[in-house]
Structure formats: structure tokens, C-alpha cells
Amino acid sequence: MQTSLHNKTILITGATAGIGLATAHALLQQGAKLIITGRDQSRLYHAVKQLDGNVIPVLCDSANIAQIQQMAAQLARDKITLDGLILNAGVFYPAPFEQMSADNFHSTMAINFTGPVFTLQALLPCLNNPSSVVFISSVAVQKAFSEAGVYSASKAAFEGFARVLNLELAARGIRINSVRPGVTATEIQAKAGMDDATINGFFESLNTTPVGRVLTPADIIPAINYLISDASIGLRNAYIDIDGGFGL
Ligand SMILES: NC(=O)c1ccc[n+]([C@@H]2O[C@H](COP(=O)([O-])OP(=O)(O)OC[C@H]3O[C@@H](n4cnc5c(N)ncnc54)[C@H](OP(=O)(O)O)[C@@H]3O)[C@@H](O)[C@H]2O)c1
């Protein structure tokens, strides 16, 4: 069966783990052609080995604007055009406000905000008319989590930028919408510095939410799938909250 993503070319940033990698699996199963990025060559290689389908890996650190421009130049050189762009690469480096370092602030903003902005800008010449951009935001935009100030601000900053871009880029057929996951079991918690016991306790605390459990990438994929496909052509600047009711 041919799906609406059959033969669509989609670029996913940060697809070496978690939601990005799971989305890559799902889109390939529907016949999409993918370009995936990662900041680490060996993890990128490992991701491509796991994926079954038409995948081009590109080493590109979301915090490095020169690398972003090189990636866009490579795509243009190879005459690759995109029907979709999933701005997924992101980090969560929690820090109590009083102790938050300038390095923590700037690295979070560079990866979660500046990176997506300049990735989209650099890839404008590659984006088809029409094309869909999906930003992986966070429930943290609207629900306060202690120690997540800069994380929340980085996601809200891109959402604010996207509102303007939905006007500026409309004539090029580009639309931008966001998915806001709630707490989802991925590597992000360990990368945030939590040990296994803390992660398990955190996940168990979610048993009291309406959905009754921590979310998994499989819970997030259908919304990404919808927003990246032509089925959502009428949406501009929409936010799909997938938090299992945590924010109620
Ligand atoms: N999990 C959650 O609870 C949750 C909730 C709300 C929103 N989100 C958002 O969902 C997105 C995916 O997160 P996840 O939970 O799937 O985390 P993950 O498992 O850690 O995956 C994040 C991906 O982004 C990549 N990445 C990180 N920094 C990068 C950089 N500078 N350049 C390029 N790639 C980079 C990672 O690469 P490496 O493999 O090299 O680390 C990895 O492929 C993020 O934007 C995150 O903020 C997650």
C-alpha cells in the first residue's frame, strides 16, 4: 500500500537516538526517503545500520552553524530537495537557576534554538513548494519543571520564531507546526545526568497521570507523521500536546 509519505524526501535532525531514530524507522516503513543528521560519526553510522531503507547520513552538529551550512551545500550539490524537515535534535541540561552557568545557557540555546533556526534558513533553497517543517518542542513550554528554565525558554523561543516564519515563508509553500512531547522514555534523561534509580522513580511518578505511565517515542510518532504529511496542509503554527494529560 502506498502511503502519503511514499517517495517523500524528509530530513530529520538528531536521528541517532530516541524520538528522532524511532521516527526515522516509522517514516522508512512508509516509503519515505530520509536524510538523517547526528553530531557523532559513530552514532550516526550505528543508526544507519539499524535503519532499513533509503537513508543518507550527514554529520552535522546543531550547535555549529558552519556545519549546518556545509550540510545544506552538500544537499544542493547533490540536487536533493526536501518535502519535509523535522527539527528534532535537542538536549536537556537541567540546572537550578541560582547555579546555572553561562555555558549551560548558551549550549542549550545553541542546540535547541539557534540550531533549528539556522538549519531551516540554510535549507530554504532545498525545500519544495509545498513542504512541511515539524519542530519537536516540549510540554515544558507551558508546564513548569524545576531546573528547566533555559530548556523551556529554548523551545518557546523557536515556537515564537516559527509564528513569524509561518507568515514570511508562506509564499514559498512552507508551513511550520510543533509537537510538544511530555516526559518520554529516551536517552535524554540519562544524558541530563540522572542515574538509573532517579530515572525509574521519575518514570514511576508518571503512573498517576491520566495516561498512567511514562510516554514512549511510539506515542509521539503519529503526530509527527500527521504534521509532516500533506494531510495537515491546512495547519499553520499548530501545537500538538502529547503529554498523557500530565499538564492538566
Ligand atoms: N524525551 C523527552 O522526555 C522529551 C520531552 C519533550 C521534548 N523532547 C524533545 O524531543 C527531541 C528528541 O529528544 P529525545 O528524547 O529523543 O532525546 P535523545 O534520545 O537524547 O535524542 C536526541 C537526539 O538529538 C541529537 N542531538 C543532540 N544534540 C545534538 C547536536 N548538537 N547536534 C545534532 N544532534 C544532536 C542526539 O544525538 P546524540 O545521540 O549524539 O546525543 C540524538 O540523536 C529533543 O528536541 C527534546 O528536547 C523530549
PDB file of C-alpha atoms and ligand atoms in Angstrom:
ATOM      1  CA  MET A   1       0.000   0.000   0.000  1.00  0.00           C
ATOM      2  CA  GLN A   2       1.333   3.441  -0.889  1.00  0.00           C
ATOM      3  CA  THR A   3       1.035   5.959   1.930  1.00  0.00           C
ATOM      4  CA  SER A   4       1.057   9.738   1.626  1.00  0.00           C
ATOM      5  CA  LEU A   5       4.759   9.686   2.543  1.00  0.00           C
ATOM      6  CA  HIS A   6       5.744   7.304  -0.243  1.00  0.00           C
ATOM      7  CA  ASN A   7       8.740   8.784  -2.107  1.00  0.00           C
ATOM      8  CA  LYS A   8       8.709  11.946   0.018  1.00  0.00           C
ATOM      9  CA  THR A   9      12.184  13.151   0.997  1.00  0.00           C
ATOM     10  CA  ILE A  10      12.432  14.154   4.628  1.00  0.00           C
ATOM     11  CA  LEU A  11      15.369  15.366   6.710  1.00  0.00           C
ATOM     12  CA  ILE A  12      15.403  14.563  10.444  1.00  0.00           C
ATOM     13  CA  THR A  13      17.921  16.296  12.694  1.00  0.00           C
ATOM     14  CA  GLY A  14      19.275  14.314  15.630  1.00  0.00           C
ATOM     15  CA  ALA A  15      18.111  10.895  14.468  1.00  0.00           C
ATOM     16  CA  THR A  16      20.751   8.782  16.209  1.00  0.00           C
ATOM     17  CA  ALA A  17      18.536   8.033  19.230  1.00  0.00           C
ATOM     18  CA  GLY A  18      15.137   8.438  20.855  1.00  0.00           C
ATOM     19  CA  ILE A  19      12.242  10.150  19.123  1.00  0.00           C
ATOM     20  CA  GLY A  20      14.300  11.027  16.018  1.00  0.00           C
ATOM     21  CA  LEU A  21      15.522   7.477  15.422  1.00  0.00           C
ATOM     22  CA  ALA A  22      12.077   5.983  16.095  1.00  0.00           C
ATOM     23  CA  THR A  23      10.553   8.490  13.654  1.00  0.00           C
ATOM     24  CA  ALA A  24      13.138   7.507  11.043  1.00  0.00           C
ATOM     25  CA  HIS A  25      12.104   3.842  11.386  1.00  0.00           C
ATOM     26  CA  ALA A  26       8.419   4.762  11.037  1.00  0.00           C
ATOM     27  CA  LEU A  27       8.862   7.048   8.005  1.00  0.00           C
ATOM     28  CA  LEU A  28      11.017   4.495   6.177  1.00  0.00           C
ATOM     29  CA  GLN A  29       8.301   1.878   6.650  1.00  0.00           C
ATOM     30  CA  GLN A  30       6.000   4.224   4.748  1.00  0.00           C
ATOM     31  CA  GLY A  31       8.369   4.529   1.823  1.00  0.00           C
ATOM     32  CA  ALA A  32       9.914   7.907   2.646  1.00  0.00           C
ATOM     33  CA  LYS A  33      13.491   8.718   1.669  1.00  0.00           C
ATOM     34  CA  LEU A  34      15.485  10.157   4.540  1.00  0.00           C
ATOM     35  CA  ILE A  35      18.441  12.342   5.317  1.00  0.00           C
ATOM     36  CA  ILE A  36      19.361  11.986   8.974  1.00  0.00           C
ATOM     37  CA  THR A  37      21.799  14.072  10.960  1.00  0.00           C
ATOM     38  CA  GLY A  38      23.794  13.488  14.119  1.00  0.00           C
ATOM     39  CA  ARG A  39      26.679  15.134  15.904  1.00  0.00           C
ATOM     40  CA  ASP A  40      28.702  11.968  16.388  1.00  0.00           C
ATOM     41  CA  GLN A  41      30.032   9.946  13.426  1.00  0.00           C
ATOM     42  CA  SER A  42      29.985   6.536  15.128  1.00  0.00           C
ATOM     43  CA  ARG A  43      26.450   7.002  16.488  1.00  0.00           C
ATOM     44  CA  LEU A  44      25.337   8.147  13.042  1.00  0.00           C
ATOM     45  CA  TYR A  45      26.901   5.052  11.481  1.00  0.00           C
ATOM     46  CA  HIS A  46      25.222   2.829  14.083  1.00  0.00           C
ATOM     47  CA  ALA A  47      21.823   4.462  13.407  1.00  0.00           C
ATOM     48  CA  VAL A  48      22.101   3.939   9.648  1.00  0.00           C
ATOM     49  CA  LYS A  49      22.994   0.275  10.197  1.00  0.00           C
ATOM     50  CA  GLN A  50      19.783  -0.189  12.207  1.00  0.00           C
ATOM     51  CA  LEU A  51      17.587   1.542   9.648  1.00  0.00           C
ATOM     52  CA  ASP A  52      16.189  -0.406   6.745  1.00  0.00           C
ATOM     53  CA  GLY A  53      15.679   1.803   3.691  1.00  0.00           C
ATOM     54  CA  ASN A  54      16.850   4.791   1.738  1.00  0.00           C
ATOM     55  CA  VAL A  55      18.886   6.836   4.253  1.00  0.00           C
ATOM     56  CA  ILE A  56      21.631   9.384   3.721  1.00  0.00           C
ATOM     57  CA  PRO A  57      23.548  10.234   6.917  1.00  0.00           C
ATOM     58  CA  VAL A  58      25.080  13.688   7.339  1.00  0.00           C
ATOM     59  CA  LEU A  59      27.338  14.630  10.222  1.00  0.00           C
ATOM     60  CA  CYS A  60      26.014  17.949  11.468  1.00  0.00           C
ATOM     61  CA  ASP A  61      26.177  19.428  14.941  1.00  0.00           C
ATOM     62  CA  SER A  62      23.061  21.507  15.527  1.00  0.00           C
ATOM     63  CA  ALA A  63      25.170  23.993  17.520  1.00  0.00           C
ATOM     64  CA  ASN A  64      27.603  24.541  14.654  1.00  0.00           C
ATOM     65  CA  ILE A  65      26.333  26.983  12.017  1.00  0.00           C
ATOM     66  CA  ALA A  66      29.283  26.293   9.677  1.00  0.00           C
ATOM     67  CA  GLN A  67      28.411  22.570   9.681  1.00  0.00           C
ATOM     68  CA  ILE A  68      24.748  23.404   9.068  1.00  0.00           C
ATOM     69  CA  GLN A  69      25.726  25.470   6.027  1.00  0.00           C
ATOM     70  CA  GLN A  70      28.015  22.693   4.768  1.00  0.00           C
ATOM     71  CA  MET A  71      25.145  20.206   5.066  1.00  0.00           C
ATOM     72  CA  ALA A  72      22.848  22.496   3.062  1.00  0.00           C
ATOM     73  CA  ALA A  73      25.561  22.994   0.425  1.00  0.00           C
ATOM     74  CA  GLN A  74      26.012  19.198   0.181  1.00  0.00           C
ATOM     75  CA  LEU A  75      22.283  18.689  -0.380  1.00  0.00           C
ATOM     76  CA  ALA A  76      22.180  21.450  -3.008  1.00  0.00           C
ATOM     77  CA  ARG A  77      25.239  19.981  -4.750  1.00  0.00           C
ATOM     78  CA  ASP A  78      23.581  16.554  -4.806  1.00  0.00           C
ATOM     79  CA  LYS A  79      20.355  18.168  -6.124  1.00  0.00           C
ATOM     80  CA  ILE A  80      18.361  16.827  -3.168  1.00  0.00           C
ATOM     81  CA  THR A  81      15.096  18.626  -2.473  1.00  0.00           C
ATOM     82  CA  LEU A  82      13.002  18.161   0.646  1.00  0.00           C
ATOM     83  CA  ASP A  83       9.271  17.667   1.193  1.00  0.00           C
ATOM     84  CA  GLY A  84       9.703  17.700   4.937  1.00  0.00           C
ATOM     85  CA  LEU A  85      12.079  18.799   7.676  1.00  0.00           C
ATOM     86  CA  ILE A  86      11.845  17.505  11.243  1.00  0.00           C
ATOM     87  CA  LEU A  87      13.770  19.751  13.635  1.00  0.00           C
ATOM     88  CA  ASN A  88      14.250  17.210  16.402  1.00  0.00           C
ATOM     89  CA  ALA A  89      17.849  17.491  17.661  1.00  0.00           C
ATOM     90  CA  GLY A  90      17.727  18.707  21.229  1.00  0.00           C
ATOM     91  CA  VAL A  91      19.234  18.465  24.692  1.00  0.00           C
ATOM     92  CA  PHE A  92      18.031  18.866  28.253  1.00  0.00           C
ATOM     93  CA  TYR A  93      20.694  20.071  30.666  1.00  0.00           C
ATOM     94  CA  PRO A  94      18.806  20.835  33.898  1.00  0.00           C
ATOM     95  CA  ALA A  95      20.269  23.376  36.288  1.00  0.00           C
ATOM     96  CA  PRO A  96      18.880  25.265  39.283  1.00  0.00           C
ATOM     97  CA  PHE A  97      18.642  28.911  38.244  1.00  0.00           C
ATOM     98  CA  GLU A  98      20.966  30.140  41.003  1.00  0.00           C
ATOM     99  CA  GLN A  99      23.779  27.854  39.820  1.00  0.00           C
ATOM    100  CA  MET A 100      23.059  27.928  36.071  1.00  0.00           C
ATOM    101  CA  SER A 101      26.304  28.629  34.192  1.00  0.00           C
ATOM    102  CA  ALA A 102      26.637  30.762  31.094  1.00  0.00           C
ATOM    103  CA  ASP A 103      27.948  27.657  29.327  1.00  0.00           C
ATOM    104  CA  ASN A 104      24.811  25.679  30.191  1.00  0.00           C
ATOM    105  CA  PHE A 105      22.635  28.574  28.995  1.00  0.00           C
ATOM    106  CA  HIS A 106      24.500  29.116  25.723  1.00  0.00           C
ATOM    107  CA  SER A 107      24.892  25.435  24.801  1.00  0.00           C
ATOM    108  CA  THR A 108      21.177  24.764  25.373  1.00  0.00           C
ATOM    109  CA  MET A 109      20.152  27.783  23.319  1.00  0.00           C
ATOM    110  CA  ALA A 110      22.677  26.933  20.586  1.00  0.00           C
ATOM    111  CA  ILE A 111      21.410  23.372  20.122  1.00  0.00           C
ATOM    112  CA  ASN A 112      17.678  23.817  20.817  1.00  0.00           C
ATOM    113  CA  PHE A 113      17.021  27.280  19.343  1.00  0.00           C
ATOM    114  CA  THR A 114      19.810  28.737  17.199  1.00  0.00           C
ATOM    115  CA  GLY A 115      20.440  25.376  15.508  1.00  0.00           C
ATOM    116  CA  PRO A 116      16.855  24.843  14.301  1.00  0.00           C
ATOM    117  CA  VAL A 117      16.612  28.488  13.133  1.00  0.00           C
ATOM    118  CA  PHE A 118      19.775  28.310  11.020  1.00  0.00           C
ATOM    119  CA  THR A 119      19.046  24.776   9.823  1.00  0.00           C
ATOM    120  CA  LEU A 120      15.750  25.981   8.433  1.00  0.00           C
ATOM    121  CA  GLN A 121      17.367  29.089   6.946  1.00  0.00           C
ATOM    122  CA  ALA A 122      20.189  27.122   5.298  1.00  0.00           C
ATOM    123  CA  LEU A 123      17.795  24.543   3.885  1.00  0.00           C
ATOM    124  CA  LEU A 124      15.341  27.061   2.372  1.00  0.00           C
ATOM    125  CA  PRO A 125      16.737  26.565  -1.167  1.00  0.00           C
ATOM    126  CA  CYS A 126      16.189  22.798  -0.807  1.00  0.00           C
ATOM    127  CA  LEU A 127      12.603  22.943   0.453  1.00  0.00           C
ATOM    128  CA  ASN A 128       9.931  22.131  -2.117  1.00  0.00           C
ATOM    129  CA  ASN A 129       6.692  24.037  -2.552  1.00  0.00           C
ATOM    130  CA  PRO A 130       4.772  22.756  -0.626  1.00  0.00           C
ATOM    131  CA  SER A 131       6.837  21.432   2.271  1.00  0.00           C
ATOM    132  CA  SER A 132       6.247  20.823   5.946  1.00  0.00           C
ATOM    133  CA  VAL A 133       8.519  21.664   8.869  1.00  0.00           C
ATOM    134  CA  VAL A 134       7.867  19.970  12.204  1.00  0.00           C
ATOM    135  CA  PHE A 135       9.566  21.303  15.329  1.00  0.00           C
ATOM    136  CA  ILE A 136       9.915  18.927  18.268  1.00  0.00           C
ATOM    137  CA  SER A 137       9.151  21.317  21.073  1.00  0.00           C
ATOM    138  CA  SER A 138       8.197  20.286  24.623  1.00  0.00           C
ATOM    139  CA  VAL A 139       5.393  20.376  27.135  1.00  0.00           C
ATOM    140  CA  ALA A 140       7.905  22.435  29.144  1.00  0.00           C
ATOM    141  CA  VAL A 141       6.793  25.441  27.080  1.00  0.00           C
ATOM    142  CA  GLN A 142       3.579  25.540  29.084  1.00  0.00           C
ATOM    143  CA  LYS A 143       4.212  23.343  32.155  1.00  0.00           C
ATOM    144  CA  ALA A 144       6.844  24.447  34.666  1.00  0.00           C
ATOM    145  CA  PHE A 145       9.549  21.944  35.610  1.00  0.00           C
ATOM    146  CA  SER A 146      12.104  22.973  38.234  1.00  0.00           C
ATOM    147  CA  GLU A 147      15.608  23.458  36.809  1.00  0.00           C
ATOM    148  CA  ALA A 148      14.277  23.557  33.235  1.00  0.00           C
ATOM    149  CA  GLY A 149      14.270  27.342  32.770  1.00  0.00           C
ATOM    150  CA  VAL A 150      16.621  27.592  29.811  1.00  0.00           C
ATOM    151  CA  TYR A 151      15.248  24.401  28.242  1.00  0.00           C
ATOM    152  CA  SER A 152      11.724  25.809  28.407  1.00  0.00           C
ATOM    153  CA  ALA A 153      12.929  29.166  27.038  1.00  0.00           C
ATOM    154  CA  SER A 154      14.819  27.492  24.155  1.00  0.00           C
ATOM    155  CA  LYS A 155      11.696  25.666  22.971  1.00  0.00           C
ATOM    156  CA  ALA A 156       9.420  28.693  23.467  1.00  0.00           C
ATOM    157  CA  ALA A 157      11.920  30.835  21.536  1.00  0.00           C
ATOM    158  CA  PHE A 158      11.677  28.644  18.448  1.00  0.00           C
ATOM    159  CA  GLU A 159       7.898  28.480  18.687  1.00  0.00           C
ATOM    160  CA  GLY A 160       7.824  32.294  18.743  1.00  0.00           C
ATOM    161  CA  PHE A 161      10.157  32.472  15.739  1.00  0.00           C
ATOM    162  CA  ALA A 162       8.035  29.934  13.872  1.00  0.00           C
ATOM    163  CA  ARG A 163       4.920  32.075  14.231  1.00  0.00           C
ATOM    164  CA  VAL A 164       6.628  34.836  12.201  1.00  0.00           C
ATOM    165  CA  LEU A 165       8.159  32.392   9.723  1.00  0.00           C
ATOM    166  CA  ASN A 166       4.736  30.920   9.012  1.00  0.00           C
ATOM    167  CA  LEU A 167       3.914  34.333   7.545  1.00  0.00           C
ATOM    168  CA  GLU A 168       7.277  35.078   5.909  1.00  0.00           C
ATOM    169  CA  LEU A 169       7.650  31.672   4.276  1.00  0.00           C
ATOM    170  CA  ALA A 170       4.011  31.155   3.298  1.00  0.00           C
ATOM    171  CA  ALA A 171       4.604  32.264  -0.299  1.00  0.00           C
ATOM    172  CA  ARG A 172       7.217  29.512  -0.627  1.00  0.00           C
ATOM    173  CA  GLY A 173       4.657  26.912   0.481  1.00  0.00           C
ATOM    174  CA  ILE A 174       6.496  26.267   3.740  1.00  0.00           C
ATOM    175  CA  ARG A 175       4.455  25.640   6.884  1.00  0.00           C
ATOM    176  CA  ILE A 176       5.748  25.047  10.400  1.00  0.00           C
ATOM    177  CA  ASN A 177       3.954  23.211  13.189  1.00  0.00           C
ATOM    178  CA  SER A 178       5.132  21.812  16.519  1.00  0.00           C
ATOM    179  CA  VAL A 179       4.765  18.663  18.553  1.00  0.00           C
ATOM    180  CA  ARG A 180       5.103  19.097  22.298  1.00  0.00           C
ATOM    181  CA  PRO A 181       6.005  15.768  23.916  1.00  0.00           C
ATOM    182  CA  GLY A 182       5.568  15.216  27.621  1.00  0.00           C
ATOM    183  CA  VAL A 183       8.028  13.062  29.545  1.00  0.00           C
ATOM    184  CA  THR A 184       9.100  10.367  27.100  1.00  0.00           C
ATOM    185  CA  ALA A 185      11.452   7.499  27.939  1.00  0.00           C
ATOM    186  CA  THR A 186      14.584   8.054  25.826  1.00  0.00           C
ATOM    187  CA  GLU A 187      18.280   8.592  26.439  1.00  0.00           C
ATOM    188  CA  ILE A 188      17.602  12.247  27.251  1.00  0.00           C
ATOM    189  CA  GLN A 189      17.105  11.561  30.959  1.00  0.00           C
ATOM    190  CA  ALA A 190      20.482   9.783  31.343  1.00  0.00           C
ATOM    191  CA  LYS A 191      22.162  12.480  29.241  1.00  0.00           C
ATOM    192  CA  ALA A 192      20.641  15.008  31.671  1.00  0.00           C
ATOM    193  CA  GLY A 193      22.734  13.389  34.389  1.00  0.00           C
ATOM    194  CA  MET A 194      20.046  11.285  36.106  1.00  0.00           C
ATOM    195  CA  ASP A 195      21.139   7.865  37.408  1.00  0.00           C
ATOM    196  CA  ASP A 196      19.025   4.735  36.829  1.00  0.00           C
ATOM    197  CA  ALA A 197      17.297   4.903  40.225  1.00  0.00           C
ATOM    198  CA  THR A 198      16.324   8.545  39.690  1.00  0.00           C
ATOM    199  CA  ILE A 199      15.064   7.806  36.181  1.00  0.00           C
ATOM    200  CA  ASN A 200      12.987   4.846  37.401  1.00  0.00           C
ATOM    201  CA  GLY A 201      11.498   6.928  40.218  1.00  0.00           C
ATOM    202  CA  PHE A 202      10.743   9.764  37.803  1.00  0.00           C
ATOM    203  CA  PHE A 203       9.031   7.418  35.356  1.00  0.00           C
ATOM    204  CA  GLU A 204       7.031   5.747  38.162  1.00  0.00           C
ATOM    205  CA  SER A 205       5.793   9.143  39.301  1.00  0.00           C
ATOM    206  CA  LEU A 206       4.030   9.395  35.934  1.00  0.00           C
ATOM    207  CA  ASN A 207       1.778   6.456  36.815  1.00  0.00           C
ATOM    208  CA  THR A 208      -0.542   8.995  38.442  1.00  0.00           C
ATOM    209  CA  THR A 209      -1.051  10.968  35.205  1.00  0.00           C
ATOM    210  CA  PRO A 210      -4.246  10.365  33.199  1.00  0.00           C
ATOM    211  CA  VAL A 211      -2.437   8.070  30.736  1.00  0.00           C
ATOM    212  CA  GLY A 212      -0.991   6.185  33.712  1.00  0.00           C
ATOM    213  CA  ARG A 213       2.594   5.724  32.508  1.00  0.00           C
ATOM    214  CA  VAL A 214       5.624   7.399  31.020  1.00  0.00           C
ATOM    215  CA  LEU A 215       5.319   8.022  27.289  1.00  0.00           C
ATOM    216  CA  THR A 216       7.471   6.298  24.666  1.00  0.00           C
ATOM    217  CA  PRO A 217       8.566   7.526  21.223  1.00  0.00           C
ATOM    218  CA  ALA A 218       5.779   5.355  19.727  1.00  0.00           C
ATOM    219  CA  ASP A 219       3.273   7.708  21.394  1.00  0.00           C
ATOM    220  CA  ILE A 220       4.819  10.741  19.700  1.00  0.00           C
ATOM    221  CA  ILE A 221       5.314   9.402  16.160  1.00  0.00           C
ATOM    222  CA  PRO A 222       1.676   9.544  14.919  1.00  0.00           C
ATOM    223  CA  ALA A 223       1.542  13.316  15.492  1.00  0.00           C
ATOM    224  CA  ILE A 224       4.872  13.871  13.710  1.00  0.00           C
ATOM    225  CA  ASN A 225       3.637  11.667  10.909  1.00  0.00           C
ATOM    226  CA  TYR A 226       0.454  13.712  10.570  1.00  0.00           C
ATOM    227  CA  LEU A 227       2.186  17.089  10.634  1.00  0.00           C
ATOM    228  CA  ILE A 228       4.865  16.096   8.116  1.00  0.00           C
ATOM    229  CA  SER A 229       2.311  14.681   5.671  1.00  0.00           C
ATOM    230  CA  ASP A 230       0.016  16.539   3.284  1.00  0.00           C
ATOM    231  CA  ALA A 231      -2.930  15.527   5.495  1.00  0.00           C
ATOM    232  CA  SER A 232      -2.120  18.535   7.700  1.00  0.00           C
ATOM    233  CA  ILE A 233      -1.720  21.008   4.807  1.00  0.00           C
ATOM    234  CA  GLY A 234      -4.228  23.412   6.395  1.00  0.00           C
ATOM    235  CA  LEU A 235      -2.325  23.709   9.676  1.00  0.00           C
ATOM    236  CA  ARG A 236      -0.037  26.639  10.427  1.00  0.00           C
ATOM    237  CA  ASN A 237       1.664  27.158  13.773  1.00  0.00           C
ATOM    238  CA  ALA A 238      -0.328  24.392  15.473  1.00  0.00           C
ATOM    239  CA  TYR A 239       0.939  22.733  18.650  1.00  0.00           C
ATOM    240  CA  ILE A 240       0.051  19.137  19.347  1.00  0.00           C
ATOM    241  CA  ASP A 241       0.473  18.415  23.065  1.00  0.00           C
ATOM    242  CA  ILE A 242       1.237  14.756  23.699  1.00  0.00           C
ATOM    243  CA  ASP A 243       1.709  14.633  27.432  1.00  0.00           C
ATOM    244  CA  GLY A 244      -0.671  11.907  28.530  1.00  0.00           C
ATOM    245  CA  GLY A 245      -2.631  14.528  30.429  1.00  0.00           C
ATOM    246  CA  PHE A 246       0.353  15.483  32.611  1.00  0.00           C
ATOM    247  CA  GLY A 247      -0.268  19.191  32.085  1.00  0.00           C
ATOM    248  CA  LEU A 248      -3.950  19.125  33.057  1.00  0.00           C
TER     249      LEU A 248
HETATM  250  N1  LIG B   1      12.263  12.627  25.991  1.00  0.00           N
HETATM  251  C1  LIG B   1      11.511  13.579  26.496  1.00  0.00           C
HETATM  252  O1  LIG B   1      11.002  13.472  27.645  1.00  0.00           O
HETATM  253  C2  LIG B   1      11.225  14.818  25.693  1.00  0.00           C
HETATM  254  C3  LIG B   1      10.149  15.647  26.121  1.00  0.00           C
HETATM  255  C4  LIG B   1       9.889  16.801  25.388  1.00  0.00           C
HETATM  256  C5  LIG B   1      10.629  17.129  24.273  1.00  0.00           C
HETATM  257  N2  LIG B   1      11.650  16.314  23.897  1.00  0.00           N
HETATM  258  C6  LIG B   1      12.434  16.723  22.724  1.00  0.00           C
HETATM  259  O2  LIG B   1      12.472  15.670  21.795  1.00  0.00           O
HETATM  260  C7  LIG B   1      13.650  15.787  20.988  1.00  0.00           C
HETATM  261  C8  LIG B   1      14.333  14.438  20.934  1.00  0.00           C
HETATM  262  O3  LIG B   1      14.765  14.098  22.247  1.00  0.00           O
HETATM  263  P1  LIG B   1      14.860  12.589  22.744  1.00  0.00           P
HETATM  264  O4  LIG B   1      14.051  12.483  23.973  1.00  0.00           O
HETATM  265  O5  LIG B   1      14.634  11.653  21.633  1.00  0.00           O
HETATM  266  O6  LIG B   1      16.397  12.575  23.226  1.00  0.00           O
HETATM  267  P2  LIG B   1      17.629  11.652  22.784  1.00  0.00           P
HETATM  268  O7  LIG B   1      17.252  10.226  22.858  1.00  0.00           O
HETATM  269  O8  LIG B   1      18.770  12.142  23.581  1.00  0.00           O
HETATM  270  O9  LIG B   1      17.832  12.048  21.256  1.00  0.00           O
HETATM  271  C9  LIG B   1      18.233  13.360  20.919  1.00  0.00           C
HETATM  272  C10 LIG B   1      18.845  13.336  19.553  1.00  0.00           C
HETATM  273  O10 LIG B   1      19.329  14.651  19.256  1.00  0.00           O
HETATM  274  C11 LIG B   1      20.713  14.535  18.947  1.00  0.00           C
HETATM  275  N3  LIG B   1      21.465  15.725  19.288  1.00  0.00           N
HETATM  276  C12 LIG B   1      21.668  16.272  20.496  1.00  0.00           C
HETATM  277  N4  LIG B   1      22.441  17.352  20.393  1.00  0.00           N
HETATM  278  C13 LIG B   1      22.749  17.475  19.084  1.00  0.00           C
HETATM  279  C14 LIG B   1      23.517  18.383  18.348  1.00  0.00           C
HETATM  280  N5  LIG B   1      24.187  19.380  18.938  1.00  0.00           N
HETATM  281  N6  LIG B   1      23.602  18.223  17.016  1.00  0.00           N
HETATM  282  C15 LIG B   1      22.976  17.205  16.391  1.00  0.00           C
HETATM  283  N7  LIG B   1      22.248  16.299  17.044  1.00  0.00           N
HETATM  284  C16 LIG B   1      22.120  16.438  18.374  1.00  0.00           C
HETATM  285  C17 LIG B   1      21.187  13.352  19.763  1.00  0.00           C
HETATM  286  O11 LIG B   1      22.457  12.934  19.331  1.00  0.00           O
HETATM  287  P3  LIG B   1      23.411  12.048  20.288  1.00  0.00           P
HETATM  288  O12 LIG B   1      22.937  10.652  20.048  1.00  0.00           O
HETATM  289  O13 LIG B   1      24.771  12.315  19.793  1.00  0.00           O
HETATM  290  O14 LIG B   1      23.176  12.522  21.694  1.00  0.00           O
HETATM  291  C18 LIG B   1      20.041  12.404  19.493  1.00  0.00           C
HETATM  292  O15 LIG B   1      20.137  11.856  18.205  1.00  0.00           O
HETATM  293  C19 LIG B   1      14.500  16.876  21.651  1.00  0.00           C
HETATM  294  O16 LIG B   1      14.371  18.079  20.940  1.00  0.00           O
HETATM  295  C20 LIG B   1      13.892  17.014  23.026  1.00  0.00           C
HETATM  296  O17 LIG B   1      14.071  18.303  23.572  1.00  0.00           O
HETATM  297  C21 LIG B   1      11.963  15.167  24.576  1.00  0.00           C
END
